[in-house]
Every structure is written in structure tokens, then in C-alpha cells.
CSV table of C-alpha atoms in Angstrom, one decimal:
chain,number,residue,atom,x,y,z
A,1,MET,CA,0.0,0.0,0.0
A,2,SER,CA,1.5,3.4,-1.1
A,3,THR,CA,2.0,6.2,1.4
A,4,LYS,CA,0.2,9.4,0.7
A,5,LEU,CA,2.6,12.3,1.2
A,6,VAL,CA,-0.3,14.8,1.6
A,7,PRO,CA,-3.8,13.9,2.6
A,8,PRO,CA,-6.6,14.8,0.1
A,9,ALA,CA,-8.1,18.3,0.5
A,10,GLY,CA,-11.8,18.5,1.1
A,11,ALA,CA,-14.2,20.7,-0.9
A,12,PRO,CA,-14.0,24.5,-0.1
A,13,ASP,CA,-16.4,25.6,2.5
A,14,PRO,CA,-18.6,28.4,1.3
A,15,ALA,CA,-19.3,29.4,4.9
A,16,LEU,CA,-15.8,30.6,5.2
A,17,ALA,CA,-16.3,33.3,2.5
A,18,GLN,CA,-18.0,35.7,4.9
A,19,LEU,CA,-15.1,35.5,7.3
A,20,ARG,CA,-12.6,36.0,4.5
A,21,SER,CA,-14.4,39.1,3.3
A,22,GLU,CA,-14.5,40.5,6.9
A,23,VAL,CA,-10.8,40.0,7.3
A,24,ARG,CA,-10.0,41.7,3.9
A,25,ARG,CA,-12.1,44.7,4.8
A,26,PHE,CA,-10.4,45.1,8.1
A,27,LEU,CA,-6.9,44.8,6.6
A,28,HIS,CA,-7.7,47.2,3.8
A,29,GLU,CA,-8.8,49.8,6.4
A,30,GLN,CA,-5.6,49.2,8.4
A,31,ILE,CA,-3.5,49.9,5.4
A,32,GLU,CA,-5.6,52.9,4.3
A,33,ASN,CA,-5.3,54.3,7.8
A,34,GLY,CA,-1.5,53.9,7.8
A,35,VAL,CA,-1.4,51.4,10.6
A,36,PHE,CA,1.1,49.3,8.5
A,37,THR,CA,2.8,49.1,5.2
A,38,PRO,CA,2.6,45.7,3.4
A,39,GLY,CA,6.0,43.9,3.5
A,40,ILE,CA,7.8,40.7,2.9
A,41,ASP,CA,8.3,37.8,5.5
A,42,THR,CA,6.4,39.9,8.0
A,43,TRP,CA,5.4,36.9,10.1
A,44,LEU,CA,9.0,36.7,11.1
A,45,THR,CA,10.4,40.2,11.0
A,46,GLN,CA,7.6,42.7,11.7
A,47,TRP,CA,6.5,43.3,15.3
A,48,ASN,CA,3.5,45.5,15.9
A,49,PRO,CA,2.0,44.9,19.3
A,50,ASP,CA,-0.8,47.4,18.7
A,51,PHE,CA,-1.9,45.6,15.5
A,52,THR,CA,-1.7,42.3,17.3
A,53,ARG,CA,-4.0,43.6,20.0
A,54,ALA,CA,-6.4,44.9,17.3
A,55,LEU,CA,-6.5,41.4,15.8
A,56,ALA,CA,-7.1,39.9,19.2
A,57,ALA,CA,-10.0,42.3,19.7
A,58,LYS,CA,-11.5,40.9,16.5
A,59,GLY,CA,-11.2,37.4,17.8
A,60,TRP,CA,-8.5,36.4,15.2
A,61,ILE,CA,-5.8,35.3,17.6
A,62,GLY,CA,-6.3,32.1,19.6
A,63,MET,CA,-9.1,31.1,17.3
A,64,THR,CA,-8.6,27.3,17.9
A,65,ILE,CA,-8.1,27.8,21.7
A,66,PRO,CA,-11.2,26.6,23.6
A,67,THR,CA,-13.3,29.3,25.1
A,68,GLU,CA,-12.7,27.9,28.6
A,69,TYR,CA,-9.0,29.0,28.2
A,70,GLY,CA,-9.8,32.5,26.8
A,71,GLY,CA,-9.9,31.5,23.1
A,72,HIS,CA,-12.7,31.4,20.6
A,73,GLY,CA,-13.3,27.6,20.0
A,74,ARG,CA,-13.2,28.0,16.2
A,75,THR,CA,-11.9,25.6,13.6
A,76,PHE,CA,-8.4,25.1,12.1
A,77,MET,CA,-10.0,26.1,8.7
A,78,GLU,CA,-11.3,29.4,10.1
A,79,ARG,CA,-7.8,30.1,11.4
A,80,PHE,CA,-6.4,29.1,8.0
A,81,VAL,CA,-8.5,31.7,6.3
A,82,VAL,CA,-7.4,34.5,8.6
A,83,THR,CA,-3.8,33.4,8.4
A,84,GLU,CA,-3.9,33.4,4.6
A,85,GLU,CA,-5.3,36.9,4.4
A,86,LEU,CA,-2.8,38.3,6.9
A,87,LEU,CA,0.1,36.8,5.0
A,88,ALA,CA,-1.2,37.8,1.5
A,89,VAL,CA,-1.0,41.5,2.4
A,90,GLY,CA,2.2,41.2,4.4
A,91,ALA,CA,0.7,42.3,7.8
A,92,PRO,CA,3.0,42.8,10.8
A,93,VAL,CA,2.1,39.6,12.7
A,94,ALA,CA,5.4,38.5,14.3
A,95,ALA,CA,4.3,39.5,17.8
A,96,GLN,CA,1.7,36.7,18.0
A,97,TRP,CA,2.9,34.3,15.3
A,98,VAL,CA,4.8,31.6,17.3
A,99,ALA,CA,2.5,31.8,20.3
A,100,ASP,CA,-0.6,31.3,18.2
A,101,ARG,CA,0.8,28.9,15.6
A,102,GLN,CA,2.6,26.4,17.8
A,103,ALA,CA,2.8,27.3,21.5
A,104,ALA,CA,-0.9,27.3,22.0
A,105,PRO,CA,-1.5,23.9,20.2
A,106,SER,CA,1.4,22.3,22.1
A,107,LEU,CA,0.1,23.6,25.4
A,108,LEU,CA,-3.4,22.2,24.6
A,109,LYS,CA,-1.9,18.8,23.7
A,110,TYR,CA,0.8,18.4,26.3
A,111,GLY,CA,0.3,21.1,28.9
A,112,THR,CA,-1.0,20.7,32.4
A,113,GLU,CA,-4.3,22.3,33.4
A,114,GLU,CA,-2.3,24.9,35.3
A,115,GLN,CA,-0.1,25.7,32.3
A,116,LYS,CA,-3.1,26.1,30.0
A,117,ARG,CA,-4.8,28.5,32.4
A,118,ARG,CA,-1.6,30.4,33.0
A,119,PHE,CA,-0.6,31.0,29.3
A,120,LEU,CA,-3.5,30.4,26.9
A,121,PRO,CA,-5.7,33.4,27.8
A,122,GLY,CA,-2.7,35.8,27.4
A,123,ILE,CA,-1.9,34.3,24.0
A,124,ALA,CA,-5.5,34.7,22.8
A,125,ALA,CA,-5.5,38.3,24.0
A,126,GLY,CA,-2.3,39.0,22.1
A,127,GLU,CA,-0.5,39.8,25.3
A,128,ILE,CA,2.0,36.9,25.5
A,129,CYS,CA,4.7,36.5,22.9
A,130,TRP,CA,6.6,33.2,22.4
A,131,ALA,CA,9.8,32.1,20.7
A,132,ILE,CA,11.3,28.8,19.7
A,133,GLY,CA,14.1,27.2,21.7
A,134,MET,CA,15.2,24.4,19.4
A,135,SER,CA,18.2,25.2,17.2
A,136,GLU,CA,21.7,25.3,18.6
A,137,PRO,CA,25.3,26.1,17.4
A,138,ASP,CA,26.8,23.3,15.4
A,139,SER,CA,23.6,21.3,15.4
A,140,GLY,CA,21.8,22.7,12.3
A,141,SER,CA,18.6,20.8,11.8
A,142,ASP,CA,19.8,17.8,13.8
A,143,LEU,CA,17.8,18.4,16.9
A,144,ALA,CA,18.8,15.0,18.4
A,145,SER,CA,22.3,16.5,18.7
A,146,VAL,CA,21.3,19.3,21.1
A,147,LYS,CA,23.9,20.0,23.8
A,148,THR,CA,21.7,22.0,26.2
A,149,ARG,CA,21.5,20.1,29.5
A,150,ALA,CA,18.7,19.9,32.0
A,151,THR,CA,19.8,18.6,35.5
A,152,GLN,CA,17.1,17.7,38.0
A,153,VAL,CA,17.4,19.5,41.3
A,154,ASP,CA,15.1,20.0,44.3
A,155,GLY,CA,11.8,21.4,43.0
A,156,GLY,CA,12.7,21.6,39.3
A,157,TRP,CA,15.6,21.6,36.8
A,158,ARG,CA,18.7,23.6,36.1
A,159,ILE,CA,19.2,24.3,32.4
A,160,SER,CA,22.4,25.3,30.7
A,161,GLY,CA,23.2,25.7,27.0
A,162,THR,CA,22.8,28.0,24.0
A,163,LYS,CA,19.9,28.4,21.6
A,164,LEU,CA,20.5,30.0,18.2
A,165,TRP,CA,18.4,31.8,15.5
A,166,THR,CA,15.8,32.4,18.1
A,167,SER,CA,13.5,34.9,16.3
A,168,GLY,CA,11.9,37.5,18.4
A,169,ALA,CA,13.4,36.3,21.7
A,170,HIS,CA,14.2,39.9,22.6
A,171,HIS,CA,10.4,40.6,22.6
A,172,ALA,CA,9.2,37.2,23.8
A,173,ASP,CA,8.0,36.2,27.2
A,174,ALA,CA,8.9,32.5,27.0
A,175,PHE,CA,9.9,29.6,24.8
A,176,PHE,CA,9.8,25.8,24.8
A,177,GLY,CA,13.4,24.8,25.5
A,178,LEU,CA,14.5,21.4,24.2
A,179,ALA,CA,17.2,20.0,26.4
A,180,ARG,CA,18.8,16.6,27.1
A,181,SER,CA,17.6,15.5,30.5
A,182,ALA,CA,19.3,12.1,30.5
A,183,PRO,CA,22.8,11.0,29.3
A,184,LEU,CA,23.1,10.5,25.5
A,185,ASP,CA,22.7,6.9,24.3
A,186,PRO,CA,24.4,6.9,20.8
A,187,ALA,CA,22.2,3.9,19.8
A,188,HIS,CA,19.0,5.8,20.8
A,189,ARG,CA,19.8,9.5,20.1
A,190,HIS,CA,16.1,10.6,20.3
A,191,ASP,CA,15.7,9.3,23.8
A,192,GLY,CA,16.4,11.4,26.9
A,193,LEU,CA,15.1,14.7,25.5
A,194,SER,CA,12.6,16.9,27.3
A,195,GLN,CA,10.9,20.2,26.8
A,196,PHE,CA,10.7,23.0,29.4
A,197,ILE,CA,8.8,26.3,29.5
A,198,VAL,CA,11.6,28.8,29.9
A,199,LEU,CA,10.5,32.3,31.1
A,200,LEU,CA,12.9,34.6,29.3
A,201,ASP,CA,13.2,37.1,32.1
A,202,SER,CA,14.5,34.3,34.4
A,203,PRO,CA,17.9,34.8,36.1
A,204,GLY,CA,20.7,33.3,34.0
A,205,VAL,CA,19.0,34.1,30.6
A,206,THR,CA,21.1,36.3,28.3
A,207,ILE,CA,19.7,37.3,24.9
A,208,ARG,CA,22.2,38.6,22.3
A,209,PRO,CA,21.1,40.1,19.0
A,210,ILE,CA,22.2,38.6,15.7
A,211,LEU,CA,21.9,41.2,12.9
A,212,SER,CA,21.0,40.2,9.4
A,213,MET,CA,23.1,41.4,6.4
A,214,SER,CA,20.6,44.3,6.0
A,215,GLY,CA,21.2,45.4,9.6
A,216,GLU,CA,17.8,44.2,10.9
A,217,HIS,CA,17.4,42.5,14.2
A,218,HIS,CA,15.0,39.6,14.6
A,219,PHE,CA,17.4,36.7,15.2
A,220,ASN,CA,19.0,36.1,18.6
A,221,GLU,CA,21.4,33.9,20.5
A,222,VAL,CA,19.9,32.9,23.9
A,223,LEU,CA,22.4,31.8,26.5
A,224,LEU,CA,21.0,29.7,29.4
A,225,ASP,CA,23.4,29.7,32.4
A,226,ASP,CA,22.1,27.4,35.1
A,227,VAL,CA,18.5,28.7,34.6
A,228,PHE,CA,16.0,27.3,37.1
A,229,VAL,CA,12.8,25.9,35.7
A,230,PRO,CA,10.3,24.6,38.3
A,231,ASP,CA,8.7,21.2,37.9
A,232,ASP,CA,5.4,22.9,37.1
A,233,LEU,CA,6.9,24.3,33.9
A,234,VAL,CA,8.0,21.0,32.4
A,235,LEU,CA,6.0,20.6,29.2
A,236,GLY,CA,4.5,17.1,28.8
A,237,THR,CA,6.5,14.1,30.0
A,238,VAL,CA,10.2,14.1,30.9
A,239,GLY,CA,12.0,12.0,28.3
A,240,SER,CA,9.3,12.5,25.6
A,241,GLY,CA,10.7,15.7,24.1
A,242,TRP,CA,11.4,14.2,20.7
A,243,GLU,CA,7.9,13.1,20.2
A,244,GLN,CA,6.6,16.4,21.4
A,245,VAL,CA,8.9,18.6,19.4
A,246,THR,CA,8.2,16.7,16.1
A,247,SER,CA,4.5,17.2,16.8
A,248,GLU,CA,5.2,20.9,17.3
A,249,LEU,CA,7.1,21.1,14.0
A,250,GLY,CA,4.0,19.9,12.2
A,251,PHE,CA,2.4,23.2,13.1
A,252,GLU,CA,5.5,25.1,12.3
A,253,ARG,CA,6.1,23.6,8.8
A,254,SER,CA,2.7,23.3,7.3
A,255,GLY,CA,1.1,26.7,7.4
A,256,PRO,CA,0.6,29.2,4.6
A,257,GLU,CA,3.7,31.2,5.8
A,258,ARG,CA,5.7,28.5,4.1
A,259,PHE,CA,4.7,29.6,0.6
A,260,LEU,CA,3.2,33.1,1.1
A,261,SER,CA,6.2,35.0,2.6
A,262,THR,CA,6.9,36.6,-0.8
A,263,PHE,CA,3.3,36.6,-2.1
A,264,GLY,CA,3.1,40.4,-1.9
A,265,LEU,CA,6.2,40.6,-4.2
A,266,LEU,CA,4.6,38.2,-6.7
A,267,ASP,CA,1.4,40.3,-6.6
A,268,GLU,CA,3.3,43.5,-7.4
A,269,LEU,CA,5.2,41.8,-10.2
A,270,VAL,CA,2.0,40.6,-11.8
A,271,ARG,CA,0.5,44.1,-11.4
A,272,GLY,CA,3.6,45.6,-13.0
A,273,ALA,CA,3.4,43.2,-15.9
A,274,GLY,CA,-0.2,44.2,-16.5
A,275,ALA,CA,0.7,47.9,-16.4
A,276,GLY,CA,3.7,47.5,-18.6
A,277,SER,CA,6.3,48.5,-16.0
A,278,VAL,CA,7.6,44.9,-15.6
A,279,ASP,CA,8.5,42.7,-18.5
A,280,PRO,CA,5.9,39.9,-18.9
A,281,ASP,CA,7.5,36.5,-18.2
A,282,PRO,CA,5.9,33.0,-18.3
A,283,ARG,CA,7.6,32.2,-15.0
A,284,LEU,CA,5.1,34.6,-13.3
A,285,GLY,CA,2.3,32.3,-14.4
A,286,ALA,CA,4.2,29.3,-13.3
A,287,ALA,CA,4.7,30.8,-9.9
A,288,ILE,CA,1.0,31.5,-9.6
A,289,GLY,CA,0.3,27.9,-10.5
A,290,ARG,CA,2.7,26.6,-7.9
A,291,ILE,CA,1.0,28.9,-5.3
A,292,ALA,CA,-2.4,27.4,-6.2
A,293,GLY,CA,-1.1,23.9,-5.7
A,294,LEU,CA,0.7,24.6,-2.4
A,295,ARG,CA,-2.4,26.4,-1.1
A,296,ARG,CA,-4.5,23.3,-1.7
A,297,MET,CA,-1.8,21.1,0.0
A,298,SER,CA,-1.5,23.4,3.0
A,299,ARG,CA,-5.3,23.5,3.4
A,300,ALA,CA,-5.3,19.7,3.3
A,301,VAL,CA,-2.8,19.7,6.2
A,302,SER,CA,-4.9,22.1,8.2
A,303,GLU,CA,-7.9,19.8,7.7
A,304,SER,CA,-5.7,16.9,8.8
A,305,LEU,CA,-4.7,18.8,12.0
A,306,GLN,CA,-8.3,19.6,12.6
A,307,ARG,CA,-9.1,15.9,12.6
A,308,GLY,CA,-6.3,15.3,15.1
A,309,GLU,CA,-4.1,13.4,12.7
A,310,ASP,CA,-0.3,13.3,12.6
A,311,ALA,CA,0.8,15.8,10.0
A,312,ALA,CA,4.5,15.7,10.4
A,313,LEU,CA,5.2,14.1,7.0
A,314,SER,CA,2.8,16.1,4.9
A,315,ALA,CA,3.9,19.3,6.7
A,316,SER,CA,7.5,18.5,5.7
A,317,VAL,CA,6.4,18.2,2.0
A,318,VAL,CA,4.6,21.6,2.2
A,319,LYS,CA,7.6,23.2,3.8
A,320,VAL,CA,10.2,21.9,1.3
A,321,LEU,CA,8.1,22.9,-1.8
A,322,GLY,CA,6.8,26.1,-0.3
A,323,THR,CA,10.0,27.7,0.8
A,324,GLY,CA,11.6,26.7,-2.5
A,325,LEU,CA,8.9,28.7,-4.3
A,326,GLU,CA,9.3,31.7,-2.0
A,327,GLY,CA,13.0,31.9,-2.9
A,328,ASP,CA,12.3,31.4,-6.6
A,329,ILE,CA,9.9,34.4,-6.5
A,330,ALA,CA,12.6,36.6,-4.9
A,331,GLU,CA,15.1,35.6,-7.4
A,332,LEU,CA,12.7,36.1,-10.3
A,333,ALA,CA,12.0,39.6,-9.0
A,334,ASP,CA,15.7,40.4,-8.8
A,335,GLU,CA,16.1,39.3,-12.4
A,336,LEU,CA,13.1,41.2,-13.8
A,337,VAL,CA,13.3,44.3,-11.7
A,338,GLY,CA,16.7,44.4,-10.2
A,339,TYR,CA,17.9,44.8,-6.7
A,340,GLY,CA,18.9,48.4,-6.3
A,341,PRO,CA,17.9,51.8,-5.0
A,342,GLY,CA,14.3,53.0,-5.1
A,343,ASP,CA,11.6,54.1,-2.8
A,344,ASP,CA,8.6,52.7,-4.6
A,345,GLN,CA,6.7,49.8,-3.1
A,346,LEU,CA,8.0,47.2,-5.6
A,347,ALA,CA,11.7,48.2,-5.1
A,348,GLN,CA,11.3,47.9,-1.3
A,349,LEU,CA,9.7,44.5,-1.7
A,350,VAL,CA,12.4,43.3,-4.0
A,351,ARG,CA,15.1,44.4,-1.6
A,352,ALA,CA,13.3,42.7,1.3
A,353,GLY,CA,12.8,39.5,-0.6
A,354,VAL,CA,16.4,39.3,-1.7
A,355,MET,CA,17.6,40.0,1.9
A,356,GLN,CA,15.4,37.4,3.4
A,357,ARG,CA,15.9,34.8,0.7
A,358,PRO,CA,18.8,32.9,2.4
A,359,GLY,CA,16.7,32.0,5.3
A,360,PHE,CA,13.7,30.6,3.6
A,361,THR,CA,14.9,27.0,3.1
A,362,LEU,CA,16.8,27.0,6.4
A,363,ARG,CA,14.3,27.9,9.1
A,364,GLY,CA,12.0,25.2,10.4
A,365,GLY,CA,14.4,22.5,9.2
A,366,THR,CA,16.7,22.7,6.1
A,367,SER,CA,15.4,21.2,2.9
A,368,GLU,CA,18.2,18.6,3.0
A,369,ILE,CA,17.0,17.3,6.4
A,370,LEU,CA,13.3,17.4,5.4
A,371,ARG,CA,14.0,15.4,2.3
A,372,GLY,CA,15.4,12.8,4.6
A,373,VAL,CA,12.2,13.0,6.7
A,374,ILE,CA,10.1,12.5,3.6
A,375,ALA,CA,12.2,9.6,2.4
A,376,ARG,CA,11.9,7.9,5.8
A,377,GLY,CA,8.1,8.4,5.7
A,378,LEU,CA,8.1,6.7,2.3
A,379,GLY,CA,10.1,3.8,3.6
A,380,LEU,CA,13.1,4.7,1.4
A,381,ARG,CA,15.6,4.9,4.3
């Protein structure tokens, strides 16, 4: 029996059209009122707490969090619609992105009742920001090789190590820190890992900025020097960190942000081609076709998550194909328009796309690593 890389997508739900229209009207008003300027890769780079709180007031953050925890008890597909519209216009959503995308689902799946009541209402209100404590120096996408150590002490754990490429950590309140809580067994490298809710204002936490080649700051290095994490902030089960983190990566890798980060740039190129200011090129049509296919695949993964299914394999497929497309759009724009000076909207988007291009296929797992994940899922290794 063959393995399906991506589950089939269901028929579009007409009931979602009203929600989509409402979100579009809101975003148009925000742009017209100068609240934000559409950009590239804004789910990672653009923090606007006021805009995040405005989204929360509309009920568009914490949509899938149950009402008993301050959320809105809505479906993954309703959240998918809102996410698509935010990304399509390049809205500044980094302040809530990680918290809403993966921290909340992980807390709902693995968190204690106390943890859910402590963190989920703040996430839904747009008041709690979250980061990701996975990557480390010299580890790349090989999470099983993490060197951060968690040592059990009276009442909790002491954690020491370094996390790298931690986007938004200088704004965030907490992250799930993946650490080795038992000695490494070379024959079972995935055993002995645990996740901890690390409050980033804790003693022993040092956050150092990593500037991009454009001089922008959203990446960080986070040093953990004997940081105390009480037992009530252990996420899930001690020793089950690998299973938990791969589940979390399903949320990280499958969303529309994996193919829509440069959608605004493609949109401007197409508009320019129609107006005669950009040379028409058949690759523009090819990119639109790829977007359409990836959108269907990503929607299918969201439907799978809504059914409570394991989406790790299909999410990896969406991530590999989607981030490849994002980079291709940036490179096509550079070729057609050129990367140079200019203050118009298209020039700014091209610059941002080229600057962000190197990270597209790295973050959330490199394409090389994810191809291995896919091959394993197919039984090829």
C-alpha cells in the first residue's frame, strides 16, 4: 500500500467566504489608515503589538483555543482563512505568530491544566509572545544532537546551554526549550530529551542580538546559564521531548507562511506586468500555478490537523516545496526588476525579498534534512 505524502483536501467551505471578506475589509482599512505598510516575510520580521491587540479584539488570535481558556473555539480552517489573508497582504504579525501557531496547540496537547490557564488566555489576548528554543550552534537541523543540558534539582531543573536563531526572543515572554535530560545513548539519540517552558526574564538568561546582512534584528542567540525551571513548567512528559517537538514542528512547517512570505512581491510583479512596467514573463504564471497547488496542500494539512491526525510528513512536504517557491519568487523579481535603489513599493519589496531569501529554506528545518524525513516516511531509508 502506497504512502500518501499529503492527505486529500476537502471541498472548499462556502461558509468561510464571509469570514474572508470581513478580514479583507479590516486589513484594507488598516493599510488605508497607515497602521502598517505591506511587507515581505512579516510573520518573522515585523512586530507591531498594537496591531496584534487589534487582531485579538476581532477574535482572530487564539481562534482554535477553547473558550474555557480564553480562546474562541473555532476551527483550524477558520484560522487558516485568517492566516492566509494576513500573509497575503504582508501584515506585521510576528508579535503573535509563534505563540498562536505552535505554542498554543502544544500547550493544549501536552500542557497541564495549570499551564493552560496560565498562558493560553494571554496568547489569545495578544499579550503573550513566544519564541522557539530548538536550534543550537553546530547542530543545524539535527535536533537530536542538542547539547543544552537539564539537570534535575530540588523542585525543578537547572538548564544550561545555547539556543541560536531564536527569532523574536528579545520581545518574547517564553519559549519551549528542548534539552537533554538524560545521558546520551548513541544507539537511541532521540531518547532522553525533554521540553521546558523557559521564562525569558529568568535569572541566567542572556539574549544577544544577531543582525542580518541588512542590519535588521529579529534573530537572537539565547544563553542559558544554570537557569532554574520549576517542575510545574515541564512541558509534557520528561524524556518524551522528541515526540513532542516533532508534533510541534508539524504546526510550524505546514502553514501558509511556508509559501506566502513573498506573495506580496509576486502580486506587485504581476500588477507591474499588467501595467507594462515589468516585462511579462511566463515564470510569473508558473509561480501562480505553484502557489495554487501549495495552497491546496496546506489547506489539506490544516484539515488533517483539525481531525487530530499526525501531519509531520505532509507538513515537511509543504515546507520543502513552499520555501523553495518563496525563494524562486525573490530571485525572479531580482532578475526582472533588479535589486537596487528606489523608494517605490516594488523596489522595497524586491530588496526585502532578496535580503530574506537565504533563510527561507533553512528555518524550520533545512530542505536537505526534510527530504530525509520525507524519504523515511516513504520507507526509502
